[in-house]
PDB file of N, CA and C in Angstrom:
ATOM      1  N   MET Q 364      96.982 115.911  88.295  1.00 89.00           N
ATOM      2  CA  MET Q 364      98.421 116.054  88.250  1.00 89.00           C
ATOM      3  C   MET Q 364      99.036 114.697  88.594  1.00 89.00           C
ATOM      4  N   THR Q 365     100.021 114.296  87.837  1.00 92.00           N
ATOM      5  CA  THR Q 365     100.721 113.040  88.113  1.00 92.00           C
ATOM      6  C   THR Q 365     101.909 113.297  89.037  1.00 92.00           C
ATOM      7  N   VAL Q 366     102.471 112.222  89.580  1.00 92.00           N
ATOM      8  CA  VAL Q 366     103.657 112.341  90.427  1.00 92.00           C
ATOM      9  C   VAL Q 366     104.784 113.014  89.650  1.00 92.00           C
ATOM     10  N   LYS Q 367     104.977 112.610  88.391  1.00 95.00           N
ATOM     11  CA  LYS Q 367     106.046 113.207  87.571  1.00 95.00           C
ATOM     12  C   LYS Q 367     105.840 114.705  87.398  1.00 95.00           C
ATOM     13  N   GLU Q 368     104.606 115.129  87.134  1.00 95.00           N
ATOM     14  CA  GLU Q 368     104.321 116.562  86.965  1.00 95.00           C
ATOM     15  C   GLU Q 368     104.603 117.325  88.255  1.00 95.00           C
ATOM     16  N   LEU Q 369     104.213 116.759  89.391  1.00 92.00           N
ATOM     17  CA  LEU Q 369     104.462 117.405  90.678  1.00 92.00           C
ATOM     18  C   LEU Q 369     105.955 117.534  90.944  1.00 92.00           C
ATOM     19  N   ILE Q 370     106.717 116.475  90.676  1.00 93.00           N
ATOM     20  CA  ILE Q 370     108.164 116.503  90.907  1.00 93.00           C
ATOM     21  C   ILE Q 370     108.832 117.561  90.043  1.00 93.00           C
ATOM     22  N   VAL Q 371     108.471 117.629  88.780  1.00 95.00           N
ATOM     23  CA  VAL Q 371     109.064 118.624  87.878  1.00 95.00           C
ATOM     24  C   VAL Q 371     108.804 120.031  88.398  1.00 95.00           C
ATOM     25  N   ARG Q 372     107.584 120.293  88.819  1.00 94.00           N
ATOM     26  CA  ARG Q 372     107.257 121.635  89.320  1.00 94.00           C
ATOM     27  C   ARG Q 372     107.978 121.943  90.624  1.00 94.00           C
ATOM     28  N   LEU Q 373     108.064 120.951  91.514  1.00 93.00           N
ATOM     29  CA  LEU Q 373     108.771 121.176  92.773  1.00 93.00           C
ATOM     30  C   LEU Q 373     110.266 121.377  92.536  1.00 93.00           C
ATOM     31  N   GLN Q 374     110.853 120.621  91.618  1.00 95.00           N
ATOM     32  CA  GLN Q 374     112.282 120.767  91.329  1.00 95.00           C
ATOM     33  C   GLN Q 374     112.605 122.115  90.703  1.00 95.00           C
ATOM     34  N   ALA Q 375     111.641 122.743  90.066  1.00 96.00           N
ATOM     35  CA  ALA Q 375     111.866 124.038  89.422  1.00 96.00           C
ATOM     36  C   ALA Q 375     111.824 125.202  90.417  1.00 96.00           C
ATOM     37  N   LEU Q 376     111.392 124.952  91.644  1.00 95.00           N
ATOM     38  CA  LEU Q 376     111.312 126.028  92.627  1.00 95.00           C
ATOM     39  C   LEU Q 376     112.707 126.486  93.035  1.00 95.00           C
ATOM     40  N   PRO Q 377     112.913 127.795  93.211  1.00 96.00           N
ATOM     41  CA  PRO Q 377     114.238 128.301  93.561  1.00 96.00           C
ATOM     42  C   PRO Q 377     114.680 127.927  94.976  1.00 96.00           C
ATOM     43  N   ASN Q 378     113.752 127.753  95.916  1.00 96.00           N
ATOM     44  CA  ASN Q 378     114.115 127.420  97.291  1.00 96.00           C
ATOM     45  C   ASN Q 378     113.716 125.977  97.574  1.00 96.00           C
ATOM     46  N   GLN Q 379     114.669 125.070  97.476  1.00 95.00           N
ATOM     47  CA  GLN Q 379     114.399 123.650  97.674  1.00 95.00           C
ATOM     48  C   GLN Q 379     114.206 123.285  99.149  1.00 95.00           C
ATOM     49  N   ASP Q 380     114.405 124.240 100.063  1.00 95.00           N
ATOM     50  CA  ASP Q 380     114.182 124.007 101.489  1.00 95.00           C
ATOM     51  C   ASP Q 380     112.827 124.532 101.954  1.00 95.00           C
ATOM     52  N   ALA Q 381     112.008 125.030 101.036  1.00 94.00           N
ATOM     53  CA  ALA Q 381     110.690 125.561 101.393  1.00 94.00           C
ATOM     54  C   ALA Q 381     109.773 124.431 101.858  1.00 94.00           C
ATOM     55  N   LEU Q 382     108.878 124.733 102.799  1.00 92.00           N
ATOM     56  CA  LEU Q 382     107.882 123.757 103.246  1.00 92.00           C
ATOM     57  C   LEU Q 382     106.812 123.593 102.178  1.00 92.00           C
ATOM     58  N   VAL Q 383     106.258 122.391 102.076  1.00 91.00           N
ATOM     59  CA  VAL Q 383     105.141 122.132 101.170  1.00 91.00           C
ATOM     60  C   VAL Q 383     103.861 122.315 101.978  1.00 91.00           C
ATOM     61  N   ILE Q 384     102.956 123.160 101.482  1.00 90.00           N
ATOM     62  CA  ILE Q 384     101.686 123.411 102.161  1.00 90.00           C
ATOM     63  C   ILE Q 384     100.547 123.270 101.169  1.00 90.00           C
ATOM     64  N   PHE Q 385      99.348 123.050 101.694  1.00 87.00           N
ATOM     65  CA  PHE Q 385      98.151 122.915 100.872  1.00 87.00           C
ATOM     66  C   PHE Q 385      97.069 123.816 101.424  1.00 87.00           C
ATOM     67  N   ALA Q 386      96.310 124.431 100.538  1.00 85.00           N
ATOM     68  CA  ALA Q 386      95.203 125.272 100.968  1.00 85.00           C
ATOM     69  C   ALA Q 386      94.151 124.414 101.655  1.00 85.00           C
ATOM     70  N   SER Q 387      93.566 124.935 102.715  1.00 77.00           N
ATOM     71  CA  SER Q 387      92.546 124.190 103.460  1.00 77.00           C
ATOM     72  C   SER Q 387      91.140 124.673 103.152  1.00 77.00           C
ATOM     73  N   GLY Q 388      91.005 125.745 102.397  1.00 74.00           N
ATOM     74  CA  GLY Q 388      89.696 126.312 102.117  1.00 74.00           C
ATOM     75  C   GLY Q 388      89.403 127.534 102.965  1.00 74.00           C
ATOM     76  N   ASN Q 389      90.175 127.735 104.022  1.00 78.00           N
ATOM     77  CA  ASN Q 389      90.018 128.921 104.864  1.00 78.00           C
ATOM     78  C   ASN Q 389      91.108 129.924 104.522  1.00 78.00           C
ATOM     79  N   ALA Q 390      90.743 131.186 104.471  1.00 79.00           N
ATOM     80  CA  ALA Q 390      91.713 132.237 104.132  1.00 79.00           C
ATOM     81  C   ALA Q 390      92.872 132.229 105.125  1.00 79.00           C
ATOM     82  N   ASN Q 391      94.082 132.327 104.602  1.00 83.00           N
ATOM     83  CA  ASN Q 391      95.301 132.418 105.408  1.00 83.00           C
ATOM     84  C   ASN Q 391      95.478 131.254 106.380  1.00 83.00           C
ATOM     85  N   GLU Q 392      95.010 130.078 106.009  1.00 88.00           N
ATOM     86  CA  GLU Q 392      95.207 128.879 106.821  1.00 88.00           C
ATOM     87  C   GLU Q 392      95.570 127.737 105.886  1.00 88.00           C
ATOM     88  N   TRP Q 393      96.722 127.081 106.139  1.00 90.00           N
ATOM     89  CA  TRP Q 393      97.202 126.042 105.247  1.00 90.00           C
ATOM     90  C   TRP Q 393      97.565 124.789 106.026  1.00 90.00           C
ATOM     91  N   LEU Q 394      97.643 123.678 105.314  1.00 90.00           N
ATOM     92  CA  LEU Q 394      98.063 122.403 105.891  1.00 90.00           C
ATOM     93  C   LEU Q 394      99.505 122.134 105.478  1.00 90.00           C
ATOM     94  N   VAL Q 395     100.346 121.704 106.414  1.00 92.00           N
ATOM     95  CA  VAL Q 395     101.742 121.384 106.121  1.00 92.00           C
ATOM     96  C   VAL Q 395     101.838 119.903 105.752  1.00 92.00           C
ATOM     97  N   ALA Q 396     102.500 119.607 104.640  1.00 92.00           N
ATOM     98  CA  ALA Q 396     102.693 118.217 104.213  1.00 92.00           C
ATOM     99  C   ALA Q 396     103.760 117.571 105.091  1.00 92.00           C
ATOM    100  N   THR Q 397     103.453 116.362 105.600  1.00 93.00           N
ATOM    101  CA  THR Q 397     104.408 115.672 106.472  1.00 93.00           C
ATOM    102  C   THR Q 397     104.768 114.277 105.976  1.00 93.00           C
ATOM    103  N   GLY Q 398     104.125 113.811 104.910  1.00 94.00           N
ATOM    104  CA  GLY Q 398     104.439 112.485 104.407  1.00 94.00           C
ATOM    105  C   GLY Q 398     103.566 112.084 103.231  1.00 94.00           C
ATOM    106  N   LEU Q 399     103.727 110.827 102.806  1.00 94.00           N
ATOM    107  CA  LEU Q 399     102.987 110.277 101.667  1.00 94.00           C
ATOM    108  C   LEU Q 399     102.410 108.916 102.032  1.00 94.00           C
ATOM    109  N   VAL Q 400     101.238 108.612 101.463  1.00 95.00           N
ATOM    110  CA  VAL Q 400     100.618 107.297 101.612  1.00 95.00           C
ATOM    111  C   VAL Q 400     100.092 106.889 100.246  1.00 95.00           C
ATOM    112  N   GLU Q 401     100.482 105.689  99.788  1.00 96.00           N
ATOM    113  CA  GLU Q 401      99.928 105.182  98.527  1.00 96.00           C
ATOM    114  C   GLU Q 401      98.498 104.721  98.775  1.00 96.00           C
ATOM    115  N   ARG Q 402      97.598 105.074  97.850  1.00 96.00           N
ATOM    116  CA  ARG Q 402      96.180 104.741  97.981  1.00 96.00           C
ATOM    117  C   ARG Q 402      95.642 104.222  96.660  1.00 96.00           C
ATOM    118  N   GLY Q 403      94.646 103.366  96.732  1.00 98.00           N
ATOM    119  CA  GLY Q 403      93.871 102.997  95.560  1.00 98.00           C
ATOM    120  C   GLY Q 403      92.715 103.979  95.456  1.00 98.00           C
ATOM    121  N   ILE Q 404      92.545 104.616  94.297  1.00 97.00           N
ATOM    122  CA  ILE Q 404      91.532 105.664  94.146  1.00 97.00           C
ATOM    123  C   ILE Q 404      90.730 105.479  92.863  1.00 97.00           C
ATOM    124  N   SER Q 405      89.600 106.154  92.797  1.00 97.00           N
ATOM    125  CA  SER Q 405      88.770 106.256  91.594  1.00 97.00           C
ATOM    126  C   SER Q 405      88.109 107.623  91.614  1.00 97.00           C
ATOM    127  N   PRO Q 406      87.804 108.196  90.441  1.00 96.00           N
ATOM    128  CA  PRO Q 406      87.082 109.469  90.427  1.00 96.00           C
ATOM    129  C   PRO Q 406      85.734 109.324  91.141  1.00 96.00           C
ATOM    130  N   SER Q 407      85.337 110.346  91.864  1.00 97.00           N
ATOM    131  CA  SER Q 407      84.043 110.330  92.541  1.00 97.00           C
ATOM    132  C   SER Q 407      82.925 110.482  91.522  1.00 97.00           C
ATOM    133  N   PRO Q 408      81.918 109.622  91.550  1.00 96.00           N
ATOM    134  CA  PRO Q 408      80.795 109.771  90.624  1.00 96.00           C
ATOM    135  C   PRO Q 408      80.010 111.058  90.882  1.00 96.00           C
ATOM    136  N   ALA Q 409      80.061 111.555  92.120  1.00 97.00           N
ATOM    137  CA  ALA Q 409      79.304 112.754  92.478  1.00 97.00           C
ATOM    138  C   ALA Q 409      80.009 114.044  92.081  1.00 97.00           C
ATOM    139  N   ASN Q 410      81.359 114.020  92.032  1.00 96.00           N
ATOM    140  CA  ASN Q 410      82.106 115.246  91.754  1.00 96.00           C
ATOM    141  C   ASN Q 410      83.474 114.864  91.192  1.00 96.00           C
ATOM    142  N   PRO Q 411      83.771 115.213  89.931  1.00 89.00           N
ATOM    143  CA  PRO Q 411      85.043 114.825  89.316  1.00 89.00           C
ATOM    144  C   PRO Q 411      86.270 115.500  89.932  1.00 89.00           C
ATOM    145  N   ASP Q 412      86.078 116.494  90.801  1.00 92.00           N
ATOM    146  CA  ASP Q 412      87.202 117.136  91.479  1.00 92.00           C
ATOM    147  C   ASP Q 412      87.657 116.346  92.708  1.00 92.00           C
ATOM    148  N   PHE Q 413      86.950 115.263  93.029  1.00 94.00           N
ATOM    149  CA  PHE Q 413      87.262 114.449  94.199  1.00 94.00           C
ATOM    150  C   PHE Q 413      87.465 113.000  93.783  1.00 94.00           C
ATOM    151  N   VAL Q 414      88.141 112.235  94.648  1.00 96.00           N
ATOM    152  CA  VAL Q 414      88.298 110.798  94.418  1.00 96.00           C
ATOM    153  C   VAL Q 414      87.756 110.041  95.623  1.00 96.00           C
ATOM    154  N   VAL Q 415      87.476 108.769  95.397  1.00 97.00           N
ATOM    155  CA  VAL Q 415      87.003 107.855  96.433  1.00 97.00           C
ATOM    156  C   VAL Q 415      87.888 106.610  96.364  1.00 97.00           C
ATOM    157  N   PRO Q 416      87.812 105.718  97.353  1.00 97.00           N
ATOM    158  CA  PRO Q 416      88.603 104.490  97.264  1.00 97.00           C
ATOM    159  C   PRO Q 416      88.307 103.728  95.972  1.00 97.00           C
ATOM    160  N   GLY Q 417      89.345 103.166  95.390  1.00 97.00           N
ATOM    161  CA  GLY Q 417      89.185 102.437  94.134  1.00 97.00           C
ATOM    162  C   GLY Q 417      90.433 101.661  93.780  1.00 97.00           C
ATOM    163  N   ASN Q 418      90.600 101.356  92.494  1.00 98.00           N
ATOM    164  CA  ASN Q 418      91.709 100.514  92.040  1.00 98.00           C
ATOM    165  C   ASN Q 418      92.812 101.263  91.299  1.00 98.00           C
ATOM    166  N   ASP Q 419      92.628 102.545  91.001  1.00 97.00           N
ATOM    167  CA  ASP Q 419      93.654 103.316  90.298  1.00 97.00           C
ATOM    168  C   ASP Q 419      94.739 103.744  91.285  1.00 97.00           C
ATOM    169  N   PRO Q 420      96.020 103.794  90.841  1.00 96.00           N
ATOM    170  CA  PRO Q 420      97.082 104.196  91.756  1.00 96.00           C
ATOM    171  C   PRO Q 420      96.983 105.678  92.100  1.00 96.00           C
ATOM    172  N   GLY Q 421      97.189 105.984  93.365  1.00 96.00           N
ATOM    173  CA  GLY Q 421      97.177 107.370  93.821  1.00 96.00           C
ATOM    174  C   GLY Q 421      98.140 107.545  94.977  1.00 96.00           C
ATOM    175  N   VAL Q 422      98.509 108.785  95.253  1.00 93.00           N
ATOM    176  CA  VAL Q 422      99.377 109.113  96.378  1.00 93.00           C
ATOM    177  C   VAL Q 422      98.696 110.209  97.177  1.00 93.00           C
ATOM    178  N   GLU Q 423      98.481 109.953  98.456  1.00 92.00           N
ATOM    179  CA  GLU Q 423      97.910 110.955  99.353  1.00 92.00           C
ATOM    180  C   GLU Q 423      99.061 111.685 100.029  1.00 92.00           C
ATOM    181  N   ILE Q 424      99.066 113.000  99.936  1.00 92.00           N
ATOM    182  CA  ILE Q 424     100.060 113.807 100.644  1.00 92.00           C
ATOM    183  C   ILE Q 424      99.436 114.167 101.983  1.00 92.00           C
ATOM    184  N   ILE Q 425     100.118 113.761 103.066  1.00 90.00           N
ATOM    185  CA  ILE Q 425      99.551 113.979 104.405  1.00 90.00           C
ATOM    186  C   ILE Q 425     100.391 114.951 105.205  1.00 90.00           C
TER     187      ILE Q 425
END
């Protein structure tokens, strides 16, 4: 997902005051987004669902 795609989806939400959360892998437990950090990333050679440090632009939601 690109930054533009994320923004479009977030702007389409009916409640613009809702908290942004991310699934943590545990049932009924989520992480609350508190900020952004720009990162250099690359796809992980071991698993395409993950990234590792690299030269491609990325944004980490923290």
